[in-house]
Coordinates of C-alpha atoms and ligand atoms in Angstrom, one line a residue:
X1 CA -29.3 48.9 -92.6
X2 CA -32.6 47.7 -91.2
X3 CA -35.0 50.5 -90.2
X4 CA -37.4 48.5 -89.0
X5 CA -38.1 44.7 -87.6
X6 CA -41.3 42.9 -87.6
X7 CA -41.3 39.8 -84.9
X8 CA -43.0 37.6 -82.9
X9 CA -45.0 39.3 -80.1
X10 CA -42.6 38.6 -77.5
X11 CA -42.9 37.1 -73.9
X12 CA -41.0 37.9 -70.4
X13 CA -39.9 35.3 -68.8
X14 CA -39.2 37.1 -65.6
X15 CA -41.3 40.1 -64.0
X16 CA -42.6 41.7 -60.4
X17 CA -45.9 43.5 -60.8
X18 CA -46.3 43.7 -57.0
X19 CA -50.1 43.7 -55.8
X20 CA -52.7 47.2 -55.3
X21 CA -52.0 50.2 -56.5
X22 CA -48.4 49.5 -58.0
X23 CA -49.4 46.6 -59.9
X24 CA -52.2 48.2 -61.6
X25 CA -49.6 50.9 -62.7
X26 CA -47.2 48.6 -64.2
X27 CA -48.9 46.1 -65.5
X28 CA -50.1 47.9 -68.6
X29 CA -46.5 48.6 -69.7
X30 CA -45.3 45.1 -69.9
X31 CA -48.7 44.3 -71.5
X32 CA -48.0 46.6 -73.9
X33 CA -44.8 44.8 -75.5
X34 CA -45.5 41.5 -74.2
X35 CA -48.0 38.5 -74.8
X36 CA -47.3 36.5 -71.6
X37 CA -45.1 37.0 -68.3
X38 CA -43.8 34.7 -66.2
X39 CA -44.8 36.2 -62.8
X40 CA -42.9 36.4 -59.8
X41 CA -44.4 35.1 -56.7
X42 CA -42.1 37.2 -54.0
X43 CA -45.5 39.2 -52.4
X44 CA -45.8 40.1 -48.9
X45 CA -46.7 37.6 -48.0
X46 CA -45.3 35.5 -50.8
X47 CA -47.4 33.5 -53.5
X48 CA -46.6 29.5 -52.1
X49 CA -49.5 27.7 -52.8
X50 CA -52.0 26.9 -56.0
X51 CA -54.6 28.7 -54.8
X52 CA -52.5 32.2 -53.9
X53 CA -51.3 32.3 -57.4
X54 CA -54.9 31.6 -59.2
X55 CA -55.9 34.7 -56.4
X56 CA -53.2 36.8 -57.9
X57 CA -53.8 35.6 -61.2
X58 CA -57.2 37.0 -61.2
X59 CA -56.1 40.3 -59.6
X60 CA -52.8 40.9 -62.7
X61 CA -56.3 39.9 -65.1
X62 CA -58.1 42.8 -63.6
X63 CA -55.4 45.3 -64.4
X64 CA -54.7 44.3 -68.2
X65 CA -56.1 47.2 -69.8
X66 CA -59.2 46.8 -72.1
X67 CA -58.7 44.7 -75.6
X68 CA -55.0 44.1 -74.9
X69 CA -54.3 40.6 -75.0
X70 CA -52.0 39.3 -72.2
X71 CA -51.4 36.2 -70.3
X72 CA -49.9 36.2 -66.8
X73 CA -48.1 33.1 -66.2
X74 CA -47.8 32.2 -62.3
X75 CA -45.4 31.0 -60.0
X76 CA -45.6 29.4 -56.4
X77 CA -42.9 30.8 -54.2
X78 CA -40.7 28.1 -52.8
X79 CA -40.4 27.2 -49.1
X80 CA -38.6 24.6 -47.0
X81 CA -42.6 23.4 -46.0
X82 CA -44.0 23.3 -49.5
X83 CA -46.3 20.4 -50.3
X84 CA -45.3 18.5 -53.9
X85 CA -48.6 17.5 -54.2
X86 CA -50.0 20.8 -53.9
X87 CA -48.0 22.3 -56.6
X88 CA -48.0 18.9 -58.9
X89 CA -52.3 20.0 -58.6
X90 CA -51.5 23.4 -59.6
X91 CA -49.4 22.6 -62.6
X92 CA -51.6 19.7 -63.5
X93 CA -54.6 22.3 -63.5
X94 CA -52.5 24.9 -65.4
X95 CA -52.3 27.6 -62.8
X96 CA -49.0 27.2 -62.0
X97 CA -46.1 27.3 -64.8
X98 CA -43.2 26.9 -62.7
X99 CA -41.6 27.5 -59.3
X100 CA -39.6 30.0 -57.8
X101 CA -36.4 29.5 -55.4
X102 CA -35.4 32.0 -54.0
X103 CA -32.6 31.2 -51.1
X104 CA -33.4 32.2 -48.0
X105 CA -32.2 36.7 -47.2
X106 CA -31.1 36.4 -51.1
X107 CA -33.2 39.6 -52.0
X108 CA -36.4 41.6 -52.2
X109 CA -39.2 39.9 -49.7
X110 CA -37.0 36.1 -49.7
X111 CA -37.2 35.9 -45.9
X112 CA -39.2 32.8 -46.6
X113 CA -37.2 31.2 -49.5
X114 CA -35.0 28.0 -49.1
X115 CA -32.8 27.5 -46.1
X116 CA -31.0 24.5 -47.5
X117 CA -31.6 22.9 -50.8
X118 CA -31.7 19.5 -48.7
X119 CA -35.3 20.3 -47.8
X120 CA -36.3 20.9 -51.0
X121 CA -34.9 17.5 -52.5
X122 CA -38.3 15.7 -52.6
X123 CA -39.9 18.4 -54.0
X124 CA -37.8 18.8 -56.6
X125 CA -37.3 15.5 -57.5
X126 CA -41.7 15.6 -57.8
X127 CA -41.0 18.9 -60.3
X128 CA -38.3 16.4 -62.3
X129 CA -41.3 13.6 -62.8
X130 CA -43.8 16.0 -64.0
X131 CA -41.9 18.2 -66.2
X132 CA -42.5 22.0 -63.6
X133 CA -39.3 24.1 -64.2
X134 CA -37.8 25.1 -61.2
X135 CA -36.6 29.0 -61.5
X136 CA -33.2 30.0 -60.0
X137 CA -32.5 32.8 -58.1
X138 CA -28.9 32.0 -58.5
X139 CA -26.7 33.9 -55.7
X140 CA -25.3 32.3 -52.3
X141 CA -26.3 34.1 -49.4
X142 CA -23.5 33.7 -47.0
X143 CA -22.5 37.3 -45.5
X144 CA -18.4 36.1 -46.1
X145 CA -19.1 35.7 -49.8
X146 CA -18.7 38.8 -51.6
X147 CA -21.2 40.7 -53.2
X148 CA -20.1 40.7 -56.8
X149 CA -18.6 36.7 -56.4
X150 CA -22.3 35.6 -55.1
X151 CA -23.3 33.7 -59.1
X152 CA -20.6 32.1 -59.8
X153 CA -20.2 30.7 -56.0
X154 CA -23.7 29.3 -56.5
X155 CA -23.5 27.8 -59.3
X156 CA -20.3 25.7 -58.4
X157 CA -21.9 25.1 -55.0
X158 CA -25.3 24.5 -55.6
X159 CA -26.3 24.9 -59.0
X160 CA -23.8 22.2 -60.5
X161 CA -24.3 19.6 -57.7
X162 CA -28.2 20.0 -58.1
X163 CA -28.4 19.6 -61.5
X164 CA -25.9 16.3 -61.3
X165 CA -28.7 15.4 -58.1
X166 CA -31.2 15.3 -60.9
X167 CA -30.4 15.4 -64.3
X168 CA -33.4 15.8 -65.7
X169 CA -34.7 18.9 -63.7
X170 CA -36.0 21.7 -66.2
X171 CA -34.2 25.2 -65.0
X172 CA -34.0 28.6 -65.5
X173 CA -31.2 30.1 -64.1
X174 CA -32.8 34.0 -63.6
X175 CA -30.8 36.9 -64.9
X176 CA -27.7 35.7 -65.3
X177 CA -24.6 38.4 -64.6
X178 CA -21.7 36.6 -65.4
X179 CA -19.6 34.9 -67.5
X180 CA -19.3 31.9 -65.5
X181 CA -23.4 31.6 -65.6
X182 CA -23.5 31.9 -69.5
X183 CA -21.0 29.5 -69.9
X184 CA -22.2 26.9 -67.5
X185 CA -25.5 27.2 -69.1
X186 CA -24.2 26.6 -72.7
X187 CA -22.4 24.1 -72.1
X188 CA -25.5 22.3 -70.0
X189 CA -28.1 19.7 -71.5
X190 CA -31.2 21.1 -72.7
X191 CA -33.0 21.0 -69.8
X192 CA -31.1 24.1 -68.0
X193 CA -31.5 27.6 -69.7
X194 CA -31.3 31.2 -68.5
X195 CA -32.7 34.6 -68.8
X196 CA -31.0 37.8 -69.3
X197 CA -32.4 40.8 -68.0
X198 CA -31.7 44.6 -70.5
X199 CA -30.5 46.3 -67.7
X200 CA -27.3 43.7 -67.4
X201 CA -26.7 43.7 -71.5
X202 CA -26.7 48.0 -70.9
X203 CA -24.5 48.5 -67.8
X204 CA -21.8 47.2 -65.3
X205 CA -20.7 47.4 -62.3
X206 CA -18.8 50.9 -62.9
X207 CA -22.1 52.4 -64.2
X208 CA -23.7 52.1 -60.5
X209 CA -20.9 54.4 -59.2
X210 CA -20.9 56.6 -62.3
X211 CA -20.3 60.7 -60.6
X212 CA -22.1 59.4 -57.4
X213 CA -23.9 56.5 -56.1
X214 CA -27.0 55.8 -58.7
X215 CA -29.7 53.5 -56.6
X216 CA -31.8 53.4 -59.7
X217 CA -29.2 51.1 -61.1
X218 CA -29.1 48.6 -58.1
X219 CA -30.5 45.4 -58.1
X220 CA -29.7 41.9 -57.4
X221 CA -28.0 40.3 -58.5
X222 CA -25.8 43.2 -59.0
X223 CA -24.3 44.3 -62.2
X224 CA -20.7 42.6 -62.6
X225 CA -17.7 44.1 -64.1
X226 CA -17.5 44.8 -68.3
X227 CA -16.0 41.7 -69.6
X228 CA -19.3 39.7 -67.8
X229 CA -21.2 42.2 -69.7
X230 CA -19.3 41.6 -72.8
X231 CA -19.7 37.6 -72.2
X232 CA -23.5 38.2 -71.8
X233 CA -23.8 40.1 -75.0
X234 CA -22.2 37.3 -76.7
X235 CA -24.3 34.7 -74.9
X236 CA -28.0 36.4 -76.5
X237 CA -26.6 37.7 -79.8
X238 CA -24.8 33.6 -80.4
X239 CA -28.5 32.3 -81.4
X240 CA -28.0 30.0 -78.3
X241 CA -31.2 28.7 -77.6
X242 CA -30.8 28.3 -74.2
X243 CA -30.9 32.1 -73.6
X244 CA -34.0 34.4 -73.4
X245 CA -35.7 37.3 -72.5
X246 CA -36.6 38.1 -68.7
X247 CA -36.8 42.0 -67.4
X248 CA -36.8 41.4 -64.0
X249 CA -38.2 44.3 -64.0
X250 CA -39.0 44.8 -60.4
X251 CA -41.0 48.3 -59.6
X252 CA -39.9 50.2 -56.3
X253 CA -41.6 53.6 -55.3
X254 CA -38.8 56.3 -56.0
X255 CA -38.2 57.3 -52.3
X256 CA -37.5 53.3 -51.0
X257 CA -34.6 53.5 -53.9
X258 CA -33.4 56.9 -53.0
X259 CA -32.8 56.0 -49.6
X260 CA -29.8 55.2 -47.5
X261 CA -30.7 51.8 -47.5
X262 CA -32.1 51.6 -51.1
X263 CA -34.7 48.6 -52.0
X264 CA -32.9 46.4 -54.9
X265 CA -34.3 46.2 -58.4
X266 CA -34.5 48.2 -61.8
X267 CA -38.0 48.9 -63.1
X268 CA -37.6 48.4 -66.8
X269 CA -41.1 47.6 -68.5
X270 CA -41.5 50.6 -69.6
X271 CA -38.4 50.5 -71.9
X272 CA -37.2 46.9 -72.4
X273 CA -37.9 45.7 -75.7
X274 CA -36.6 49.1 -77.5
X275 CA -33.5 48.6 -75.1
X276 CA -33.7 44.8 -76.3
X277 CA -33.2 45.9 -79.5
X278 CA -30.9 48.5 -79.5
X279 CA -28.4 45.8 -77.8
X280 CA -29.1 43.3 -80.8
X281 CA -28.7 46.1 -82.8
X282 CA -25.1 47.5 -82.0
X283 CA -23.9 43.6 -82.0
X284 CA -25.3 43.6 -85.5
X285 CA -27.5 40.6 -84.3
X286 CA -31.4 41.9 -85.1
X287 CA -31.6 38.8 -86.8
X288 CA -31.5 36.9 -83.8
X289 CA -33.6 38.7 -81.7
X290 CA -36.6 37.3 -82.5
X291 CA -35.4 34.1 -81.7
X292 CA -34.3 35.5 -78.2
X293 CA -37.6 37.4 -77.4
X294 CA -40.2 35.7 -78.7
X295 CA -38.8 31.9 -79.4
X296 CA -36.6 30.0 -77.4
X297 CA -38.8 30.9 -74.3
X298 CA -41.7 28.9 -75.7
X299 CA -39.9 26.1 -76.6
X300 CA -38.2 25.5 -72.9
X301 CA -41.5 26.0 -71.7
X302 CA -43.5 23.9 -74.2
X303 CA -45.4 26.5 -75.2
X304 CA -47.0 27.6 -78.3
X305 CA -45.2 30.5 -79.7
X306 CA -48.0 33.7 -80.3
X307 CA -49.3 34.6 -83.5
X308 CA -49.4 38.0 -83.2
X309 CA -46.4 40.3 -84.2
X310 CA -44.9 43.5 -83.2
X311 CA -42.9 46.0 -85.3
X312 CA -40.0 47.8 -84.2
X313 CA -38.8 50.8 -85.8
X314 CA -35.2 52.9 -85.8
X315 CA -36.5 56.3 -84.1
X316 CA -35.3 58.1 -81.7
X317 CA -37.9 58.5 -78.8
X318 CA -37.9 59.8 -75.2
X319 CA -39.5 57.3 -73.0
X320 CA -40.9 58.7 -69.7
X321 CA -38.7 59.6 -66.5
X322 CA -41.3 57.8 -64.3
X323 CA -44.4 56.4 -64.3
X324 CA -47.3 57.5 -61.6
X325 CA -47.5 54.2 -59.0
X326 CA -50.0 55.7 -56.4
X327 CA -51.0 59.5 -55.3
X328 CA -47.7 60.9 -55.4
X329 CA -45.5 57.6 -55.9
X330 CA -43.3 57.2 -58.9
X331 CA -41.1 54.3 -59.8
X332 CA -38.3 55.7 -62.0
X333 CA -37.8 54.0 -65.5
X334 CA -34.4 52.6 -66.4
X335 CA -33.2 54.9 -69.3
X336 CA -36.4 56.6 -68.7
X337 CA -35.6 60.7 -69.8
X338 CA -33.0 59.1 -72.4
X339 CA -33.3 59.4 -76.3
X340 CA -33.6 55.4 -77.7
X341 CA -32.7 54.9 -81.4
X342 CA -35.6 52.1 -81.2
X343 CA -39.4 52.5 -80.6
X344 CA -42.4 50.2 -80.9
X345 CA -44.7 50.8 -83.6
X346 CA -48.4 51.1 -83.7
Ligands
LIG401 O1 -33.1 43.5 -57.9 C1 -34.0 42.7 -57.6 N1 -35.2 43.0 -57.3 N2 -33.7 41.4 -57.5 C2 -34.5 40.4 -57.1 O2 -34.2 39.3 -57.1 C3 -35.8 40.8 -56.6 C4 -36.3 42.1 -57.1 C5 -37.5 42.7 -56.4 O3 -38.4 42.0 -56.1 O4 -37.4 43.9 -56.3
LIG402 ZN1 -36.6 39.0 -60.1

């Protein structure tokens, strides 16, 4: 049995560290596991141009604790009025790594995201030329769709369209939840991959609802029923390189969750890569999580992979209930107040 797992320093593909007080709370825990995060750009107001991100850029710098060594990677926020030449600058000048789309009232602050992929077409076919991955916030927003049926409707209706549109568009479809998404993904070139988030390798849908309504374990897209669980599970632990790490951990101040209209999103930075491995570690697939964590991310993203390593270690720890946000303000931990059979070393 291994006891304990030396890697790659890993990477997230896929966070929120918010802006003021809350991101100079969080940022030090994904720091803490992880050499570079893909940053997500949905800010009031949101992050659409080159020069907003290199702004915020600057600020997530400012909040990276003394000595740690950690690279924010940024994200413009996608619009129906953003200029292709303006992000094409940003890439070119390496403050932007990707782009995000969020469609239009799909989630947290998305007011401003994509009304109709039409719009977007000229961008995107700019993104194609020059190589920008384009990052999927994958659900349809149409009130008549159900909640739980939201990914897979997307990606027959816009995802596979779009990607026969242009071929040779780099993706990421975001947290995948389903079936459906890991096996569209598989089974795409190697230009389309996906990240997949702890929280939806841990629990489904029945968990949310488990003796009473838990809003700590809400989030979009929502947590589908066990056998998409199961299908994601097998999807990270295959050695697929197509699939890799991205929280979404996404911070919310305990009393907007614990509300009667509760905010969406699962912090889990503070807890994800002993979670990470616990999952790899009860499909008897430790062996590939280096791969998922700290490999197949560079290489979709032409990256170099980092030199540093991390060990893991088979302990049983207690990770925090809640981590201080502001005077007063918690954001809750996901599995936070929970014995984990895997802890970080050092
Ligand atoms: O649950 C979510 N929370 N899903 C998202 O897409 C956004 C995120 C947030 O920003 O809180
Ligand atoms: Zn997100």
């Amino acid at each position: 049995m291994t006891d304990t797992l030396t890697i790659r320093r890993p990477d997230d593909w896929h966070v929120h560290f918010r802006d003021g007080a809350m991101m100079a709370a969080v940022v030090p825990h994904t720091a803490r596991q992880m050499a570079r995060a893909i940053v997500m750009p949905n800010l009031v107001p949101p992050v659409t141009t080159a020069a907003m991100a290199a702004a915020y850029r600057d600020r997530i710098m400012a909040a990276v604790p003394d000595g740690v060594d950690f690279t924010p990677l940024m994200t413009a926020y996608l619009t129906d009025n953003t200029d292709p030449a303006d992000l094409a600058a940003g890439h070119a000048d390496g403050v932007l790594t990707a782009v995000k789309y969020y469609p239009a009232g799909a989630t947290t602050n998305s007011d401003s995201g994509v009304t109709d992929i039409a719009k977007v077409q000229g961008v995107l076919e700019k993104m194609a030329e020059i190589g920008m991955p384009l990052l999927l916030h994958g659900e349809v927003t149409d009130a008549e769709i159900d909640i739980f049926d939201r990914e897979a409707v997307f990606i027959e209706r816009i995802l596979g369209p779009l990607v026969t549109r242009i071929p040779d568009l780099k993706i990421v479809l975001e947290h995948i939840t389903t079936a459906n998404a890991a096996e569209f993904v598989s089974a795409a070139g190697p230009n389309i991959a996906a990240t997949v988030t702890a929280h939806h390798l841990v629990i489904n849908r029945t968990d949310i609802f488990k003796g009473g309504i838990r809003p700590h374990l809400y989030c979009l897209p929502i947590a589908k029923r066990e056998v998409h669980r199961q299908a994601l599970r097998r999807a990270v632990a295959s050695g697929d390189p197509k699939f890799f790490l991205g929280t979404d951990t996404a911070p919310h101040a305990r009393h907007t969750k614990e509300a009667a209209c509760g905010c969406a999103g699962i912090f889990t930075a503070a807890t994800a890569i002993e979670l990470y491995a616990e999952v790899f570690d009860e499909l008897d697939a430790l062996d590939k999580l280096e791969a998922f964590a700290s490999l197949n991310g560079p290489a979709f993203y032409d990256l170099p992979v980092n030199e540093a390593t991390v060990t893991l270690e088979r302990a049983d720890w207690t990770a925090p209930e809640a981590v201080e946000a502001a005077a007063g303000e918690k954001v809750v931990a996901f599995k936070g107040g929970e014995t984990l059979s895997w802890r970080l070393a050092g």
